[in-house]
Structures are given as C-alpha cells and as structure tokens.
PDB file of N, CA and C in Angstrom:
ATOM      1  N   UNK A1249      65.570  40.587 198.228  1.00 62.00           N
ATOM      2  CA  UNK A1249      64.872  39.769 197.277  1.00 62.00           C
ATOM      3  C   UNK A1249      65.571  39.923 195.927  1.00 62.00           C
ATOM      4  N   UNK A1250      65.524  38.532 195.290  1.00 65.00           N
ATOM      5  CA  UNK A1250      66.286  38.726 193.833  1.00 65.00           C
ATOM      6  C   UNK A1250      65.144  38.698 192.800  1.00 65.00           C
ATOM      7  N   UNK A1251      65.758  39.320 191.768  1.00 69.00           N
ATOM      8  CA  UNK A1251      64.810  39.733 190.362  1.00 69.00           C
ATOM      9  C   UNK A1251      64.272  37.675 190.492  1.00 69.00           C
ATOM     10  N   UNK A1252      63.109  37.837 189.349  1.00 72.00           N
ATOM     11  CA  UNK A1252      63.031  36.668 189.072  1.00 72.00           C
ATOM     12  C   UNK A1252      63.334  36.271 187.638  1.00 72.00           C
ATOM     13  N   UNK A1253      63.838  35.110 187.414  1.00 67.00           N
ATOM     14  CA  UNK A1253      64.367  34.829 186.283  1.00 67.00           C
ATOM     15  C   UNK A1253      63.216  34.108 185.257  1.00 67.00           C
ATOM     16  N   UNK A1254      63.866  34.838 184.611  1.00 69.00           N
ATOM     17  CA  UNK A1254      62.889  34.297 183.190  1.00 69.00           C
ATOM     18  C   UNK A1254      63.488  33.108 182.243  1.00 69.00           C
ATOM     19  N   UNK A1255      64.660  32.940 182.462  1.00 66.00           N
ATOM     20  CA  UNK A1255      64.761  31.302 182.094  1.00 66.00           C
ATOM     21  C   UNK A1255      65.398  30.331 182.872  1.00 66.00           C
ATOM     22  N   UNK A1256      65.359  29.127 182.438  1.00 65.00           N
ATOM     23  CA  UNK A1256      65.757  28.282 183.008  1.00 65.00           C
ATOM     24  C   UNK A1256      67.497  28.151 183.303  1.00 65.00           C
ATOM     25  N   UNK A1257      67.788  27.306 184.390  1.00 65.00           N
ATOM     26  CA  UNK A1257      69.386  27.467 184.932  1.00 65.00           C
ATOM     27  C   UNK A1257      69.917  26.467 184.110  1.00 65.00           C
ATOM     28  N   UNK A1258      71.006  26.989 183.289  1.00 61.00           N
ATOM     29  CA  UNK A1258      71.755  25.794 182.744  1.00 61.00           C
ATOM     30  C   UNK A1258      71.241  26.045 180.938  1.00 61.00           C
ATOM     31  N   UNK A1259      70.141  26.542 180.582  1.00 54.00           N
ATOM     32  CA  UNK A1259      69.664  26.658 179.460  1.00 54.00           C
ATOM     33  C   UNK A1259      70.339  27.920 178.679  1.00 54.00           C
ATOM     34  N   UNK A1260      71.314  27.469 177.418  1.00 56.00           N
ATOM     35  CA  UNK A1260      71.458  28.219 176.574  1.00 56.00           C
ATOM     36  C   UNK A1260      70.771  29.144 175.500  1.00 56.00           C
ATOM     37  N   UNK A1261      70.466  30.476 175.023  1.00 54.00           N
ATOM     38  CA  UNK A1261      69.621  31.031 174.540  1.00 54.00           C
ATOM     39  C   UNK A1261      70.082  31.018 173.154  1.00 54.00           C
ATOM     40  N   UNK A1262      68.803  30.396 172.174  1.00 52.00           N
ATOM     41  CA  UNK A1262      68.688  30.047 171.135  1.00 52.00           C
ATOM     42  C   UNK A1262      69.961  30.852 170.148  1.00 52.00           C
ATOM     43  N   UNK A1263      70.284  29.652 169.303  1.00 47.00           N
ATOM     44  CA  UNK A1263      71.180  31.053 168.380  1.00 47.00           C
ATOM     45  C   UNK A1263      70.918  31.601 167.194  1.00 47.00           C
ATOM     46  N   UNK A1264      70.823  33.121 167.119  1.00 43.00           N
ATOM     47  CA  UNK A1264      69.593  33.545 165.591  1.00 43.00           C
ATOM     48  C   UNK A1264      70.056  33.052 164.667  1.00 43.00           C
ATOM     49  N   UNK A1265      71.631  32.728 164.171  1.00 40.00           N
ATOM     50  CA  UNK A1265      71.713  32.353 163.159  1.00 40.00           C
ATOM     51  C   UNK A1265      71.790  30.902 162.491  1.00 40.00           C
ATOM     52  N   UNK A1266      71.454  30.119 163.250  1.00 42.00           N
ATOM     53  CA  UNK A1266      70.939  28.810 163.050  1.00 42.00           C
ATOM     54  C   UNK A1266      69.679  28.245 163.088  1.00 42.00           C
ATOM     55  N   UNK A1267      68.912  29.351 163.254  1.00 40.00           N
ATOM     56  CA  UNK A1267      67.330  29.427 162.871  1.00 40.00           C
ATOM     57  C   UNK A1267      66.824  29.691 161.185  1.00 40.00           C
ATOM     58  N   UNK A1268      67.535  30.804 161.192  1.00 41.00           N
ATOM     59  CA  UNK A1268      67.788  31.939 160.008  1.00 41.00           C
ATOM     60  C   UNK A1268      68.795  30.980 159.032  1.00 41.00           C
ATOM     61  N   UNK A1269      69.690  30.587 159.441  1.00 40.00           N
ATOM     62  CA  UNK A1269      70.790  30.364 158.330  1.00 40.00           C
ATOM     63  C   UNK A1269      71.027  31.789 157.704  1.00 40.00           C
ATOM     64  N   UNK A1270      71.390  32.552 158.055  1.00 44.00           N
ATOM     65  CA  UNK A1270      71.686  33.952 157.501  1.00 44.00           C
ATOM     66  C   UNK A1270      72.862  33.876 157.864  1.00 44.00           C
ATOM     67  N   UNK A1271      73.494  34.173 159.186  1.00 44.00           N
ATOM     68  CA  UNK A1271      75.378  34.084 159.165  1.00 44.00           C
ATOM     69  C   UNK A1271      75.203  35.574 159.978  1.00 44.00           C
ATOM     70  N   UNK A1272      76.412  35.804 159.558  1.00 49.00           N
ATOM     71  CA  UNK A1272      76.521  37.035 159.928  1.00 49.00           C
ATOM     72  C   UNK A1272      76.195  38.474 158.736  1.00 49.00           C
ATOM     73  N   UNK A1273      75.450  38.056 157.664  1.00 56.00           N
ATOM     74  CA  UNK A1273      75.311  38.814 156.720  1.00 56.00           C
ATOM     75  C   UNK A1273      73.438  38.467 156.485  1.00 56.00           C
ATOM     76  N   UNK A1274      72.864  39.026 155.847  1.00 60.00           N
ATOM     77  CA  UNK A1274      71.782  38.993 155.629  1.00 60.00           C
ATOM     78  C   UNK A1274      72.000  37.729 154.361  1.00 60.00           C
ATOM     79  N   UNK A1275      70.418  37.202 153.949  1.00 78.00           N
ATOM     80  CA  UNK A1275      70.235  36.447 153.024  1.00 78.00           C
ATOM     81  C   UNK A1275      70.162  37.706 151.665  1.00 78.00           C
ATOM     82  N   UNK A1276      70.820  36.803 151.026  1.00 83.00           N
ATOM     83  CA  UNK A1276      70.970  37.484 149.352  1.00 83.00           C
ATOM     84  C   UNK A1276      69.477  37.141 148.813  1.00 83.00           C
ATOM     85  N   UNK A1277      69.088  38.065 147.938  1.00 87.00           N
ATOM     86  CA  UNK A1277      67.937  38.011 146.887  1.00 87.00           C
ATOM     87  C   UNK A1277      68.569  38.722 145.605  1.00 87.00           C
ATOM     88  N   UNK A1278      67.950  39.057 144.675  1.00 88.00           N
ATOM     89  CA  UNK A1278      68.065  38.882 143.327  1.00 88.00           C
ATOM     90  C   UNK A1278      67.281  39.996 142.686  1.00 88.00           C
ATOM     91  N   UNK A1279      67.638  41.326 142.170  1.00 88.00           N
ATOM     92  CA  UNK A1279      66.224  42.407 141.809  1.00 88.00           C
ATOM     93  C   UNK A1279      67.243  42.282 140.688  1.00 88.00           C
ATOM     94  N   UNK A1280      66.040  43.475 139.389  1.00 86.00           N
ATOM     95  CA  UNK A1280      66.582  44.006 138.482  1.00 86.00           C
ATOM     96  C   UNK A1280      66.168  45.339 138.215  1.00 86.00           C
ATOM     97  N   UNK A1281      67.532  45.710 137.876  1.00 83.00           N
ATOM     98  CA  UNK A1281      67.497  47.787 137.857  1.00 83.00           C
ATOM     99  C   UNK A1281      68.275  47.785 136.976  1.00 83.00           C
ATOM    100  N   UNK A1282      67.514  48.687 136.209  1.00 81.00           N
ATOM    101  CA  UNK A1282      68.088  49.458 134.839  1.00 81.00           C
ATOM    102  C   UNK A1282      68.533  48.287 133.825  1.00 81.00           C
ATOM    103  N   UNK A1283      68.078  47.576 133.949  1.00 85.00           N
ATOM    104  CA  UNK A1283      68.130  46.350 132.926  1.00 85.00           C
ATOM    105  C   UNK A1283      69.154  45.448 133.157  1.00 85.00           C
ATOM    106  N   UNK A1284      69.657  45.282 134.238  1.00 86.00           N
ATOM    107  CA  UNK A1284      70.854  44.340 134.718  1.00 86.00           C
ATOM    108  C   UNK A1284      70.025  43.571 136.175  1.00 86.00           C
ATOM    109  N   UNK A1285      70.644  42.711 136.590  1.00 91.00           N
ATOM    110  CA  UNK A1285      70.430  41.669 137.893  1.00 91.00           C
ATOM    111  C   UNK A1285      71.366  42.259 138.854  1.00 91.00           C
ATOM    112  N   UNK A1286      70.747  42.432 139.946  1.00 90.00           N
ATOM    113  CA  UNK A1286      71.766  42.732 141.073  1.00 90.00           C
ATOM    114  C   UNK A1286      71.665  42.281 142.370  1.00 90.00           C
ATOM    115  N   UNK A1287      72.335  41.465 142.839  1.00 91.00           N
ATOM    116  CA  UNK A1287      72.740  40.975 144.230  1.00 91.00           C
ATOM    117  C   UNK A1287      72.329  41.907 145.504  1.00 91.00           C
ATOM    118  N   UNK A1288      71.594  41.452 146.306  1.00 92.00           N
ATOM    119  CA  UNK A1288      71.050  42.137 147.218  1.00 92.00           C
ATOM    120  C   UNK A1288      71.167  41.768 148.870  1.00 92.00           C
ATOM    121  N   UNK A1289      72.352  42.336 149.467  1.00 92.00           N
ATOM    122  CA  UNK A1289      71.889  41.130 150.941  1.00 92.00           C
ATOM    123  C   UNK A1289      71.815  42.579 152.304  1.00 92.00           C
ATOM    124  N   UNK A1290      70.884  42.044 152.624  1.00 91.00           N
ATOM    125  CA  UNK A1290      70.630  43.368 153.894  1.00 91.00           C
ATOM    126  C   UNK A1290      72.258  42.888 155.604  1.00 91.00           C
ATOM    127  N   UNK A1291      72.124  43.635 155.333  1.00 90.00           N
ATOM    128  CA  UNK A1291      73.016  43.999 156.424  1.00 90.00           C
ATOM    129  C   UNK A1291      72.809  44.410 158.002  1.00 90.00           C
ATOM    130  N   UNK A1292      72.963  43.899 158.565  1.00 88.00           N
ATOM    131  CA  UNK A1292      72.063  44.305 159.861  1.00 88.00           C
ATOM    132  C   UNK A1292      73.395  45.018 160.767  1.00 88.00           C
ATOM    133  N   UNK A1293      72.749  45.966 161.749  1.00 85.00           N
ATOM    134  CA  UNK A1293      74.161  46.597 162.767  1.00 85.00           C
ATOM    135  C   UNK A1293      75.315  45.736 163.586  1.00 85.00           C
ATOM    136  N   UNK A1294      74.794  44.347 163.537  1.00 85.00           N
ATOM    137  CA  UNK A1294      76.257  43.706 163.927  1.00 85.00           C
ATOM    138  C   UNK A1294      76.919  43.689 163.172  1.00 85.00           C
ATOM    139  N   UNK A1295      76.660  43.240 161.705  1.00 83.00           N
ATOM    140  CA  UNK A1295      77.739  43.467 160.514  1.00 83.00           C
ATOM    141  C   UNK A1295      78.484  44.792 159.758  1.00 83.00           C
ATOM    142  N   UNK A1296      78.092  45.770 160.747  1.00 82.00           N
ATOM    143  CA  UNK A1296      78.097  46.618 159.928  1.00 82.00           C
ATOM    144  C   UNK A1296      79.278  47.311 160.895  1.00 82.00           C
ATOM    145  N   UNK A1297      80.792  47.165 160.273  1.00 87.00           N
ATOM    146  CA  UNK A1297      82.057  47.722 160.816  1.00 87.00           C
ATOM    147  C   UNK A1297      82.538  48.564 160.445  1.00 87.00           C
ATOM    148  N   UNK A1298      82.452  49.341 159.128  1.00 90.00           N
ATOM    149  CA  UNK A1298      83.425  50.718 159.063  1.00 90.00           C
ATOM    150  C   UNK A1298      82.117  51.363 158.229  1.00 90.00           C
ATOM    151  N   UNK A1299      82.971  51.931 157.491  1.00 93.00           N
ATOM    152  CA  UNK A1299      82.157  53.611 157.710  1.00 93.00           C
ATOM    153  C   UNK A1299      81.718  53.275 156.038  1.00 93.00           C
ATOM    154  N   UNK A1300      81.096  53.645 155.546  1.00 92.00           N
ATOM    155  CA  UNK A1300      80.875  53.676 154.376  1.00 92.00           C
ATOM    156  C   UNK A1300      80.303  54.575 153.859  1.00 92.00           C
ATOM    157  N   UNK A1301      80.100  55.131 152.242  1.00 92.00           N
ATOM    158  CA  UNK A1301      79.026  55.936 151.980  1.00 92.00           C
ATOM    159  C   UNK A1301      78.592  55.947 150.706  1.00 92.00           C
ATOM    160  N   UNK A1302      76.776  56.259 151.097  1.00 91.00           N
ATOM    161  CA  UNK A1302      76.076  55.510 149.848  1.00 91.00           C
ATOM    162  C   UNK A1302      75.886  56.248 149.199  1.00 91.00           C
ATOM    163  N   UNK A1303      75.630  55.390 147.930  1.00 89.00           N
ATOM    164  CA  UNK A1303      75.985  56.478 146.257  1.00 89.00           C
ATOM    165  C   UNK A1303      74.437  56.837 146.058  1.00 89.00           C
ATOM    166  N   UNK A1304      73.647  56.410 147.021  1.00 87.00           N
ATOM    167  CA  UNK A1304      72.254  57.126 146.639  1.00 87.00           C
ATOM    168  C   UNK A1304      71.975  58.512 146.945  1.00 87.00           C
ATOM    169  N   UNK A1305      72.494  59.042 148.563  1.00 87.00           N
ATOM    170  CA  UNK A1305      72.350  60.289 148.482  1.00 87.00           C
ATOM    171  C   UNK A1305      74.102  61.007 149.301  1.00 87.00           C
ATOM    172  N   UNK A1306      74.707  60.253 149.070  1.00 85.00           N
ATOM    173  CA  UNK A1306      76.646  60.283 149.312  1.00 85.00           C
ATOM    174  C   UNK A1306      76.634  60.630 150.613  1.00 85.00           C
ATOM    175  N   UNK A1307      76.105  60.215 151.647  1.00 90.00           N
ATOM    176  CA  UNK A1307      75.939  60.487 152.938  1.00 90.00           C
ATOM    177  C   UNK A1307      76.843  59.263 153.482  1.00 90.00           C
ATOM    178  N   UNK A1308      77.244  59.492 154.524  1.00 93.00           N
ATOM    179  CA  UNK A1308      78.299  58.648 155.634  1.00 93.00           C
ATOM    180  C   UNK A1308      77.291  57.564 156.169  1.00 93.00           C
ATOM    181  N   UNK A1309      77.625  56.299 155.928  1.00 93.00           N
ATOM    182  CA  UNK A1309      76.879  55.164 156.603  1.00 93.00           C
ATOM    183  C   UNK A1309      77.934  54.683 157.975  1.00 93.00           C
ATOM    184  N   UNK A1310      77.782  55.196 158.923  1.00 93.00           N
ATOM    185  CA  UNK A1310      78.514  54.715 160.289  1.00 93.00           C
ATOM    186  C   UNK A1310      78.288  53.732 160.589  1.00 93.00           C
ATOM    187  N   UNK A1311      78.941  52.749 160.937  1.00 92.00           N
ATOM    188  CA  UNK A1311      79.294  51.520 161.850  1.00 92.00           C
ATOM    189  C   UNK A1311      78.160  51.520 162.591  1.00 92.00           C
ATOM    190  N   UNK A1312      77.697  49.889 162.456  1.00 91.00           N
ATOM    191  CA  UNK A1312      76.445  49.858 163.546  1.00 91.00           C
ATOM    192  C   UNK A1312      74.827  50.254 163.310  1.00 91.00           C
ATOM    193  N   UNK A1313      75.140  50.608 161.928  1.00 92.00           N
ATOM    194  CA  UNK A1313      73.506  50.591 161.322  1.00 92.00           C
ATOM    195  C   UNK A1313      73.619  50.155 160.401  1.00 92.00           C
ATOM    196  N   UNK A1314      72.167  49.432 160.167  1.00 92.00           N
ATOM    197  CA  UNK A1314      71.817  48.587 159.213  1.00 92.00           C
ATOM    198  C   UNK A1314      71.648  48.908 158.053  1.00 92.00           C
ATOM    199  N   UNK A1315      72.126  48.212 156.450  1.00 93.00           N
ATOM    200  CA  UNK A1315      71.928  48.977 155.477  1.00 93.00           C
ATOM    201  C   UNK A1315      72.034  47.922 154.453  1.00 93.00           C
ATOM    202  N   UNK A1316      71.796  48.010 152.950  1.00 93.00           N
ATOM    203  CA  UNK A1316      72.515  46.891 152.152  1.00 93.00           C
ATOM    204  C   UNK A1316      73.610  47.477 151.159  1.00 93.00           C
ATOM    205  N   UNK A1317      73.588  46.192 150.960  1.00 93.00           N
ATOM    206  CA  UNK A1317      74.960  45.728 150.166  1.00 93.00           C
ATOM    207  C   UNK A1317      74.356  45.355 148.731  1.00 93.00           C
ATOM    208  N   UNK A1318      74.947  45.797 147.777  1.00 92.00           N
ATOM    209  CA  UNK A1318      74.398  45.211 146.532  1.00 92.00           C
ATOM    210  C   UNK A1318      75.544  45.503 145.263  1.00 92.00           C
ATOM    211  N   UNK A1319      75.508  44.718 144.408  1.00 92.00           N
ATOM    212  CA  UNK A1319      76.762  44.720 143.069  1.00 92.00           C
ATOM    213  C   UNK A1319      75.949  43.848 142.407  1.00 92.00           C
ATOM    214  N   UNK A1320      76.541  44.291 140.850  1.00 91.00           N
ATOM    215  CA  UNK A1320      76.207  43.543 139.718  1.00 91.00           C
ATOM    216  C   UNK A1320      76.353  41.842 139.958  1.00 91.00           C
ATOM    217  N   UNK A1321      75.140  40.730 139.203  1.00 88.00           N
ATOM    218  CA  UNK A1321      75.341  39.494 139.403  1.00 88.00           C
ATOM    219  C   UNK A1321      76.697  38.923 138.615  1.00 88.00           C
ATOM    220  N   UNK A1322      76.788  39.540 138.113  1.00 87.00           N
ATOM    221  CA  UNK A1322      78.105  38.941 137.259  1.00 87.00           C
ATOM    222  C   UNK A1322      79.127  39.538 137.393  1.00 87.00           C
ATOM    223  N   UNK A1323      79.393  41.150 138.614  1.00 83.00           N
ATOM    224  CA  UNK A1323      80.667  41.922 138.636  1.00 83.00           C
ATOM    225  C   UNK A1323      81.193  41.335 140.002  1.00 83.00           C
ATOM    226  N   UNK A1324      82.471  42.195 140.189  1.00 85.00           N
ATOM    227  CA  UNK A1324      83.789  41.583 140.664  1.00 85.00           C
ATOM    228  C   UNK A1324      83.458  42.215 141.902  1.00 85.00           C
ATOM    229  N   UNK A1325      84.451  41.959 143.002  1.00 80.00           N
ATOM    230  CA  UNK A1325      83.990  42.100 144.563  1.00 80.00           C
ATOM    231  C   UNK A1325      84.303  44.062 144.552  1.00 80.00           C
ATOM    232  N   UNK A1326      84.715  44.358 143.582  1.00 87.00           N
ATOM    233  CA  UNK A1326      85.404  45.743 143.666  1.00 87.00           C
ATOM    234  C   UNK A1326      83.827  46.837 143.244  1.00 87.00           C
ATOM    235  N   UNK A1327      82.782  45.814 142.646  1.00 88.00           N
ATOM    236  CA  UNK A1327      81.710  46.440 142.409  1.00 88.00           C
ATOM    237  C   UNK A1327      80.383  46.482 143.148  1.00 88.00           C
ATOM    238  N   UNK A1328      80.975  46.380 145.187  1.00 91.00           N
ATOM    239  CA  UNK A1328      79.921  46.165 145.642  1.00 91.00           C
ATOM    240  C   UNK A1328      79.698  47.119 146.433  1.00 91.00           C
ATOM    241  N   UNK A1329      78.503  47.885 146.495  1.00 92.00           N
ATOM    242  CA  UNK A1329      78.140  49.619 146.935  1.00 92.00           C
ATOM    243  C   UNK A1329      77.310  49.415 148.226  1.00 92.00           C
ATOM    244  N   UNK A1330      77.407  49.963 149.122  1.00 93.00           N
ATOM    245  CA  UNK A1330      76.591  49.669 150.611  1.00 93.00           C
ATOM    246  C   UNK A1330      75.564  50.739 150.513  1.00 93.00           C
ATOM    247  N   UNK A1331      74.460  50.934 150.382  1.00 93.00           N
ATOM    248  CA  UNK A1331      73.644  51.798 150.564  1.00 93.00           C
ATOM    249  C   UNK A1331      72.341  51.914 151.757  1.00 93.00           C
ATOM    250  N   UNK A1332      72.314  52.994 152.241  1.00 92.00           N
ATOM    251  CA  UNK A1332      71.018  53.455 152.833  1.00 92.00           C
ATOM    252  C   UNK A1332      69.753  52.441 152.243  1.00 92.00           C
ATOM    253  N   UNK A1333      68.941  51.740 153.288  1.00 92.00           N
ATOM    254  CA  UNK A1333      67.966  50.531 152.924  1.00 92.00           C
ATOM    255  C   UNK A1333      67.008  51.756 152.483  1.00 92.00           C
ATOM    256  N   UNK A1334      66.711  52.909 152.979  1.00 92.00           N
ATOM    257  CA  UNK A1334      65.522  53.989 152.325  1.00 92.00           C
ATOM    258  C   UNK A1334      66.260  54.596 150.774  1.00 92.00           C
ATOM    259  N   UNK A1335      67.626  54.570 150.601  1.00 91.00           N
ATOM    260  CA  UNK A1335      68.028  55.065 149.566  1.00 91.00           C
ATOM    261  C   UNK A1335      68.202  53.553 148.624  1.00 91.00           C
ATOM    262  N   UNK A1336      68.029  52.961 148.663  1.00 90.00           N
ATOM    263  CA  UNK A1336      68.112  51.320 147.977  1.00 90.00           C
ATOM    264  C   UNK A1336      66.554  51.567 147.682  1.00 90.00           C
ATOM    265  N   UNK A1337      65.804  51.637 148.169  1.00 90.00           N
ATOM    266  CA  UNK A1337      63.944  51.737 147.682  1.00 90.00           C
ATOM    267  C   UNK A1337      64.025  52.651 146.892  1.00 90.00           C
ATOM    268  N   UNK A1338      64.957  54.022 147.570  1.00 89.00           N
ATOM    269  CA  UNK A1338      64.348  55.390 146.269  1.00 89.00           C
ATOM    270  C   UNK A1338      64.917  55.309 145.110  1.00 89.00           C
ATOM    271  N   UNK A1339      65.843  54.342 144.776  1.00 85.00           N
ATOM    272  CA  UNK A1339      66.588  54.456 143.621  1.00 85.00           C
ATOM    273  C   UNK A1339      66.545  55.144 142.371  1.00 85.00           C
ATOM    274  N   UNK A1340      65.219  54.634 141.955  1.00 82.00           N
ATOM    275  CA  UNK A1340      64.702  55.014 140.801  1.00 82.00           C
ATOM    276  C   UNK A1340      64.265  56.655 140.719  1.00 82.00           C
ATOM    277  N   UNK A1341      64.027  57.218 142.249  1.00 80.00           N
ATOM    278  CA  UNK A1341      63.299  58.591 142.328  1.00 80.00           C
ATOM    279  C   UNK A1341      64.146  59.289 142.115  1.00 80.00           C
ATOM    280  N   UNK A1342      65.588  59.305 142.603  1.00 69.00           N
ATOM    281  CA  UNK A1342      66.369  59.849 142.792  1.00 69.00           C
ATOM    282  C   UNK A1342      67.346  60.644 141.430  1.00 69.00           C
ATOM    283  N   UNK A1343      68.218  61.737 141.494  1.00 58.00           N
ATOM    284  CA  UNK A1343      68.905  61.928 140.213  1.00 58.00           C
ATOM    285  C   UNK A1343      69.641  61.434 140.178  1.00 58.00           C
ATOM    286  N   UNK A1344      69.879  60.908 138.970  1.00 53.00           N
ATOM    287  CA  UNK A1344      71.702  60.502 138.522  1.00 53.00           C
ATOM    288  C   UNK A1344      72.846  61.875 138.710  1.00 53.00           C
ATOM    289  N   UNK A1345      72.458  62.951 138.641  1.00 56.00           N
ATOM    290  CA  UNK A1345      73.745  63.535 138.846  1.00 56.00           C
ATOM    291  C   UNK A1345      73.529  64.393 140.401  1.00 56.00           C
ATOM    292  N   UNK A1346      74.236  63.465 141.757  1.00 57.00           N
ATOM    293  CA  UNK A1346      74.571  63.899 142.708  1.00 57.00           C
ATOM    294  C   UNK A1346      75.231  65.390 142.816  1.00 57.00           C
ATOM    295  N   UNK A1347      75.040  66.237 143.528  1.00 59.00           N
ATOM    296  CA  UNK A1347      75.966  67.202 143.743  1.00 59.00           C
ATOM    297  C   UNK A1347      76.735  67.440 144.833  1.00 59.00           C
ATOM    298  N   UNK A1348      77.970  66.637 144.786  1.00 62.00           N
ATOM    299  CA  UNK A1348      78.962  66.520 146.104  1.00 62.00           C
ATOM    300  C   UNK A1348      79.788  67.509 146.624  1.00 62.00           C
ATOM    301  N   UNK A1349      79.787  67.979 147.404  1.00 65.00           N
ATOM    302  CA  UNK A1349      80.887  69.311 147.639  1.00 65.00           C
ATOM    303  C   UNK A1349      82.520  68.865 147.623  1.00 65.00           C
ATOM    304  N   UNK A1350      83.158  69.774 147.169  1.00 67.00           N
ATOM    305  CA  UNK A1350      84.936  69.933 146.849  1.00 67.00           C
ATOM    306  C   UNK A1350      85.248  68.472 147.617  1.00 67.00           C
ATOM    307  N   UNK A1351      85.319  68.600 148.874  1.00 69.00           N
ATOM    308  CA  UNK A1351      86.074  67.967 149.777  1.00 69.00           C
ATOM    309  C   UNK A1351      85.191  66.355 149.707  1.00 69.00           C
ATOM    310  N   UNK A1352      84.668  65.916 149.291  1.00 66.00           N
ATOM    311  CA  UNK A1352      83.800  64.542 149.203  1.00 66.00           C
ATOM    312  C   UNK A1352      84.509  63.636 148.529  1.00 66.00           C
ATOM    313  N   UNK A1353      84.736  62.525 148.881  1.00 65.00           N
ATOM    314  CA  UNK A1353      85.615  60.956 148.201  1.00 65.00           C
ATOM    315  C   UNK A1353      84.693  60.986 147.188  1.00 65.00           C
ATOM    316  N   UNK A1354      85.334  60.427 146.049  1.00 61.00           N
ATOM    317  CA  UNK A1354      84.393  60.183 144.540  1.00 61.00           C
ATOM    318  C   UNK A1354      85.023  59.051 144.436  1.00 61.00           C
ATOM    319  N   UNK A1355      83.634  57.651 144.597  1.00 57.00           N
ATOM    320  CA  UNK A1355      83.638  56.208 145.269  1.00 57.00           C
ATOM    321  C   UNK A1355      83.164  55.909 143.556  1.00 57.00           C
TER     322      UNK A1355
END
C-alpha cells in the first residue's frame, strides 16, 4: 500500500515569495535608535550564507539562522551590521563597551 497523497497530481506548490513579495530577504521597516533612522530587514535561514558576528553581544552568527540586518538610512553598504533578532530587541539594555577577548575580529 502507498502513503496517501495530500495533493493533487500535476499541482505546483504555492511560491512564498510571491505571496509575501519579500524575495529572498525579509521586508525592510524603518526604527529609530539613538536619534538616527535605521533600516531594518529580517533575514530568514535561507538567506543567511556566511558567518557573521553581531555587535550586540560579538557572538558568531552561523549560516542558516535567522537574524537581521540593519545600517544607517542614509549610510553606505559598508555600514550594514547583521545582528542576533534577541540582540536587535536588547539594544538599548545592553553596554556600549563590549569586552572581547585578544583573539576576536574588531568589525
């Protein structure tokens, strides 16, 4: 006996990003921190290809999890920081002066 199928033969399965209009990147929104505008687009684990690490708590963001992306509205592509979506909320809680050990990239 074969499994039974749950869709129809010949029927293609919907495509998310023509529902969404999102793409392969999340939809951008618009916050303000520390008195500037900043670009905001969530990132989901298909988009998410190399390694990165966020300046909220300087931890390694691996490939394949979801996180955002955010830079100044008016800065250059060289000013855009990928952060932890729980370290993007704590922003404000958090200290300004990180304490990174010797061997840590200073991004």
């Amino acid at each position: 006996m074969s499994p039974r199928r749950n869709r129809q033969r010949g029927a293609k399965p919907a495509d998310r990003t023509e529902r969404t209009g999102a793409g392969r990147y999340g939809l951008e929104a618009a916050e303000e921190w520390r008195g500037e505008e900043w670009v905001v687009r969530q990132v989901g684990g298909t988009g998410a290809v190399k390694h990165y690490r966020c300046p909220g708590c300087d931890q390694e963001i691996p490939p394949g999890v979801p996180h955002v992306v955010t830079w100044p509205q008016h800065g250059d592509v060289d000013d855009r920081r990928h952060w932890h979506r729980a370290c993007w909320n704590a922003r404000d809680r958090r200290s300004a002066r990180l304490q990174r050990s010797r061997n840590a990239p200073r991004y």
